[in-house]
Short mmCIF file of C-alpha atoms in Angstrom, two decimals:
data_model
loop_
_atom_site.label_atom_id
_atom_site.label_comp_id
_atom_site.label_asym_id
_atom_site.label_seq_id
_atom_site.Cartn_x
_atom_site.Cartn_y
_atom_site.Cartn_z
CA UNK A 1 -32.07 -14.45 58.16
CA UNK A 2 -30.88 -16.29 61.47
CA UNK A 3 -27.64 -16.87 59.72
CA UNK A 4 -27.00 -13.06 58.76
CA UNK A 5 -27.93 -12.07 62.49
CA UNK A 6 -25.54 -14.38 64.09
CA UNK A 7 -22.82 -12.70 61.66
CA UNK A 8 -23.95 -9.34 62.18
CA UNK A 9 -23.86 -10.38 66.37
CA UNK A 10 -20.39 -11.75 65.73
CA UNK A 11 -18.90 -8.70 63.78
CA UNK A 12 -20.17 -6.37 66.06
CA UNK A 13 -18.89 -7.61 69.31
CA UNK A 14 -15.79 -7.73 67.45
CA UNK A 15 -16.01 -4.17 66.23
CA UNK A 16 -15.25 -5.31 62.92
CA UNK A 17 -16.16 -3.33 59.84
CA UNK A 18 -19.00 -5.01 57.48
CA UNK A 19 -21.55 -4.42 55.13
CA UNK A 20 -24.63 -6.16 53.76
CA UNK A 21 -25.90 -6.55 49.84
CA UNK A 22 -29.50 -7.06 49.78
CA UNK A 23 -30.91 -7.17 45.91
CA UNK A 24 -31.70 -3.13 46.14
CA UNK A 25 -28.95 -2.19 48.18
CA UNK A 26 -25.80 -2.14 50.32
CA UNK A 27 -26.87 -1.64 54.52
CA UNK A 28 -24.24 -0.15 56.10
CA UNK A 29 -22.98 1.65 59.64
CA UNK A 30 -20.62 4.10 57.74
CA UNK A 31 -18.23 4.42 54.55
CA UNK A 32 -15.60 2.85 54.40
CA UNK A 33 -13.80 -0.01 52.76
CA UNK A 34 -15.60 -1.01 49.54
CA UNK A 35 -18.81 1.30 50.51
CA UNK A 36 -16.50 3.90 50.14
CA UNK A 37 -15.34 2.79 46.90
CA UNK A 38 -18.96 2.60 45.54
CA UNK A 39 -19.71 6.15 47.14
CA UNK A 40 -16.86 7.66 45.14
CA UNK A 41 -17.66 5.87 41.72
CA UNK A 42 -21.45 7.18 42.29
CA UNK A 43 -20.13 10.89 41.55
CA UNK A 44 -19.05 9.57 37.86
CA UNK A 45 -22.23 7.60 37.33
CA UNK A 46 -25.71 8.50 36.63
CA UNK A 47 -28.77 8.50 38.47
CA UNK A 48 -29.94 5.01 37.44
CA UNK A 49 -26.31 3.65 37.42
CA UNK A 50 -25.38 4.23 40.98
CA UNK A 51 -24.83 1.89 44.14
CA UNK A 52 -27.79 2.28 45.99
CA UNK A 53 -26.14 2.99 49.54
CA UNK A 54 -28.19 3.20 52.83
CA UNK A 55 -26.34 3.73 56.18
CA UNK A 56 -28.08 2.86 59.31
CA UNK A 57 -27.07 2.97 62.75
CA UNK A 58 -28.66 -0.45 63.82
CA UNK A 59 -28.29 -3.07 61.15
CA UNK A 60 -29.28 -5.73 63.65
CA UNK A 61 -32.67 -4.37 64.12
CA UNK A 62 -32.69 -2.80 60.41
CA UNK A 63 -32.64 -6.81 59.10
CA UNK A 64 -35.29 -7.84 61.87
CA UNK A 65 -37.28 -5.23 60.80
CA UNK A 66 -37.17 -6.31 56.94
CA UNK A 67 -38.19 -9.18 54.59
CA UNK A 68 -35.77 -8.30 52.07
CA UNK A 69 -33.77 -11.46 50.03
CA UNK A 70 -29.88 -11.01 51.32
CA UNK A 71 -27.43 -11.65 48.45
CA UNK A 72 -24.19 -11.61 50.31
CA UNK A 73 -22.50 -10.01 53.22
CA UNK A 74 -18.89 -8.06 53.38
CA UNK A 75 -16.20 -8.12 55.95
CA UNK A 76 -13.31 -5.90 55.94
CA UNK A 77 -10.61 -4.65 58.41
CA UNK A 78 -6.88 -3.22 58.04
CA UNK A 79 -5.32 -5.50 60.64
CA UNK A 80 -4.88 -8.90 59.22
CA UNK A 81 -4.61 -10.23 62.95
CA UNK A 82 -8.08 -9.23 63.97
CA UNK A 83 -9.44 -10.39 60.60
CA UNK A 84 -8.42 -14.11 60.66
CA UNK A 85 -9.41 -13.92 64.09
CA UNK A 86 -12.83 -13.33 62.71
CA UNK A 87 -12.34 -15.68 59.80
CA UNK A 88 -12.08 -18.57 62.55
CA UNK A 89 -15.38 -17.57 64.04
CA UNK A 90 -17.55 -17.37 61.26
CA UNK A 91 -16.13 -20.85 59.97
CA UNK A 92 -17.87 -22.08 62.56
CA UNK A 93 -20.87 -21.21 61.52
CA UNK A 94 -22.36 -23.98 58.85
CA UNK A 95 -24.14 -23.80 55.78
CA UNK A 96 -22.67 -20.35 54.16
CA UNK A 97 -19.78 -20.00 51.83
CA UNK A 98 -16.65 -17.73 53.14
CA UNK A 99 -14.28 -16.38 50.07
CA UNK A 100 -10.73 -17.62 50.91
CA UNK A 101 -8.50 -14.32 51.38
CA UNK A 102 -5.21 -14.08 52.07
CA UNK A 103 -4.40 -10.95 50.42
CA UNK A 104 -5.49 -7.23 50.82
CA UNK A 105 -7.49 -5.76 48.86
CA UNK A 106 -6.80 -2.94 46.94
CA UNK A 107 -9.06 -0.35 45.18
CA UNK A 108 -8.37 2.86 44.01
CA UNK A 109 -10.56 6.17 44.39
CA UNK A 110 -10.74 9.82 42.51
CA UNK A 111 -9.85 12.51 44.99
CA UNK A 112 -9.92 15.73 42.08
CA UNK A 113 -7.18 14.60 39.97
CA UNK A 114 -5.77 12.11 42.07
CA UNK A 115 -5.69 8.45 41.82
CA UNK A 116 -5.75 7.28 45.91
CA UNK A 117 -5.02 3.34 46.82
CA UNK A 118 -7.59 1.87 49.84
CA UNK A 119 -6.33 -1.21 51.21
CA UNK A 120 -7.99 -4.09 53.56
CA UNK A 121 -8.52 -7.37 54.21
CA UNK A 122 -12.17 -8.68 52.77
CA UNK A 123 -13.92 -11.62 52.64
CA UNK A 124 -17.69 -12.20 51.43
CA UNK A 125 -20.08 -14.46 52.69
CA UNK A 126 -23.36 -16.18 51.09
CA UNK A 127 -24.93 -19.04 50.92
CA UNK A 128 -23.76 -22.38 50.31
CA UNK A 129 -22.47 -22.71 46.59
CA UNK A 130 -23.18 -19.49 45.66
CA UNK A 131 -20.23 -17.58 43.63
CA UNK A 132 -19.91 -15.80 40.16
CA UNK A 133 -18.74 -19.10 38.65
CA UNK A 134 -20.78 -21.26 40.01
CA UNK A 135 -23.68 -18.72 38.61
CA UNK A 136 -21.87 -18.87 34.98
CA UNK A 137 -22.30 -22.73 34.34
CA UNK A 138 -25.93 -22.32 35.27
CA UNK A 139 -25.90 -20.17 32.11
CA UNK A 140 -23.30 -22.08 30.24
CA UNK A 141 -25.96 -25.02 30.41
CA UNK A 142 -29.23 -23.18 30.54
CA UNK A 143 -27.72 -21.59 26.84
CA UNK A 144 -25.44 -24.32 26.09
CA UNK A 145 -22.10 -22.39 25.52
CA UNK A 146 -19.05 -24.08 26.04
CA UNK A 147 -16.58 -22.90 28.24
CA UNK A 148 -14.15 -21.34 26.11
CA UNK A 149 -16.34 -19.50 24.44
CA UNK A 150 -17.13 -17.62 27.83
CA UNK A 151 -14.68 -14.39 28.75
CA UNK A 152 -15.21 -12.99 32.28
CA UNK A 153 -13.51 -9.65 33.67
CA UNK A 154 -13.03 -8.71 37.03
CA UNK A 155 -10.72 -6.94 39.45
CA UNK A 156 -11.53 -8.51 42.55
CA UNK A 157 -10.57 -11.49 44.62
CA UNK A 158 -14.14 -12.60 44.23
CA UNK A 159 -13.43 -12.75 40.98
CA UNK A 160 -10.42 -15.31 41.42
CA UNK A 161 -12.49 -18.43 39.98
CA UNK A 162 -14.25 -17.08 37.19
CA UNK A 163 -10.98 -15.63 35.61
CA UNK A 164 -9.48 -18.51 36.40
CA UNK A 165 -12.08 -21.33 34.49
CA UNK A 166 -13.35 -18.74 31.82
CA UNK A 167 -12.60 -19.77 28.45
CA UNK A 168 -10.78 -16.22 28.73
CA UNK A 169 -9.95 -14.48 31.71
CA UNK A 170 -9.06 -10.99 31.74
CA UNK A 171 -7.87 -8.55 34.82
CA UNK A 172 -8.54 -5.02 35.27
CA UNK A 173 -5.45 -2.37 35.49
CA UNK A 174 -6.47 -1.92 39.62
CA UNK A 175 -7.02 -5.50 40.02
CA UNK A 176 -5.09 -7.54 42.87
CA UNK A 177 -1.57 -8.80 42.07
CA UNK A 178 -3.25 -12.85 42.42
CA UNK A 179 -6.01 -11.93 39.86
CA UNK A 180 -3.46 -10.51 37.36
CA UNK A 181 -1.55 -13.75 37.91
CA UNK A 182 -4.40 -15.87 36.98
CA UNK A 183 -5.81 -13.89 34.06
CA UNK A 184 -4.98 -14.60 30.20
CA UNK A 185 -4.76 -11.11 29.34
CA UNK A 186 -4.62 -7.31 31.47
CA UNK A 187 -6.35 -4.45 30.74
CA UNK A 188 -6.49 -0.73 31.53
CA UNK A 189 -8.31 0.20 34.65
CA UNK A 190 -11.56 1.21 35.37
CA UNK A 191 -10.28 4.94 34.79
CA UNK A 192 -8.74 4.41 31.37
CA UNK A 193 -11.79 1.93 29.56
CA UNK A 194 -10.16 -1.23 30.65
CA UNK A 195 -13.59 -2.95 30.07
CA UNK A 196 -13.56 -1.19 26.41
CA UNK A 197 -10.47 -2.39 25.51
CA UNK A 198 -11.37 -5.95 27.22
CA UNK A 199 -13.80 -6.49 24.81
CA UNK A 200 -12.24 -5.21 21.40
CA UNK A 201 -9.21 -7.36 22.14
CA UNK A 202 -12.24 -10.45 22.13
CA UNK A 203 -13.74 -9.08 18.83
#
């Protein structure tokens, strides 16, 4: 918790934009970024499918306040000089794991009929050691499957590894020019039943 509150004191004396996933839900000051991603998907998902999103005013004293387990925290900002600025700082911190960007990020929402691009710089921050693939081989041994019988999808940078060591790697339609680079195959988007057609091209 000590870690997440020095990040939290570091992004908002920076007036940086950020976000944190705890296992029930994303804590956040306002939408934007990828909470305002998630808000627009919830309108196309159902009650049990949706992103859980709970905007506070305080997030400092809404994590004091709380004992809930923190999965991973989200920094975004449109100006890619004030967000290496705060890439510096929180490398400085020791003992949490800081996704490597050095691209925007790029997501597209439903206005009506319209298909609208968001763009930002993002990184995510966890623990030590803790990232999709890393979370995959602790399967791929617990179940002993070998690696290239493992396909992973994604759209994200976060997603960058797993693509990229999965036995087969496919990128959404929306997904970030460097993730379509390092996939084996791209599908749809997220709109047009990418994922369906990701996995009927594996059957």
């Amino acid at each position: 918790k000590q870690k997440v509150l020095e990040i939290v004191r570091i992004c908002e004396e920076n007036s940086i934009y950020y976000n944190i996933y705890t296992e029930k839900e994303i804590v956040a000051k306002s939408l934007q970024c990828n909470v305002l991603y998630y808000h627009k998907e919830n309108a196309f998902k159902t009650e049990e499918e949706k992103t859980h999103i709970n905007l506070v005013e305080n997030i400092y004293d809404y994590i004091v306040s709380r004992d809930e387990k923190i999965v991973k925290i989200t920094i975004c900002d449109n100006n890619q000089t004030i967000f290496n600025s705060i890439m510096r700082k929180l490398k400085e911190i020791g003992e949490i794991e800081i996704l490597e960007v050095s691209h925007m990020s790029r997501k597209m929402i439903r206005q009506g009929t319209e298909e609208i691009p968001i763009e930002y710089f993002y990184t995510e921050i966890s623990s030590k050691n803790v990232d999709k693939w890393n979370a995959i081989e602790v399967l791929k041994e617990r179940m002993n499957i070998k690696t290239e019988e493992i396909a992973a999808i994604g759209d994200n940078l976060n997603d960058k590894m797993m693509i990229e060591n999965a036995g087969v790697g496919i990128a959404m339609g929306q997904s970030h020019p460097v993730i379509k680079q390092v996939a084996n195959q791209v599908v749809a988007t997220n709109f047009e039943d990418g994922v369906s057609e990701a996995l009927y091209s594996l059957m």
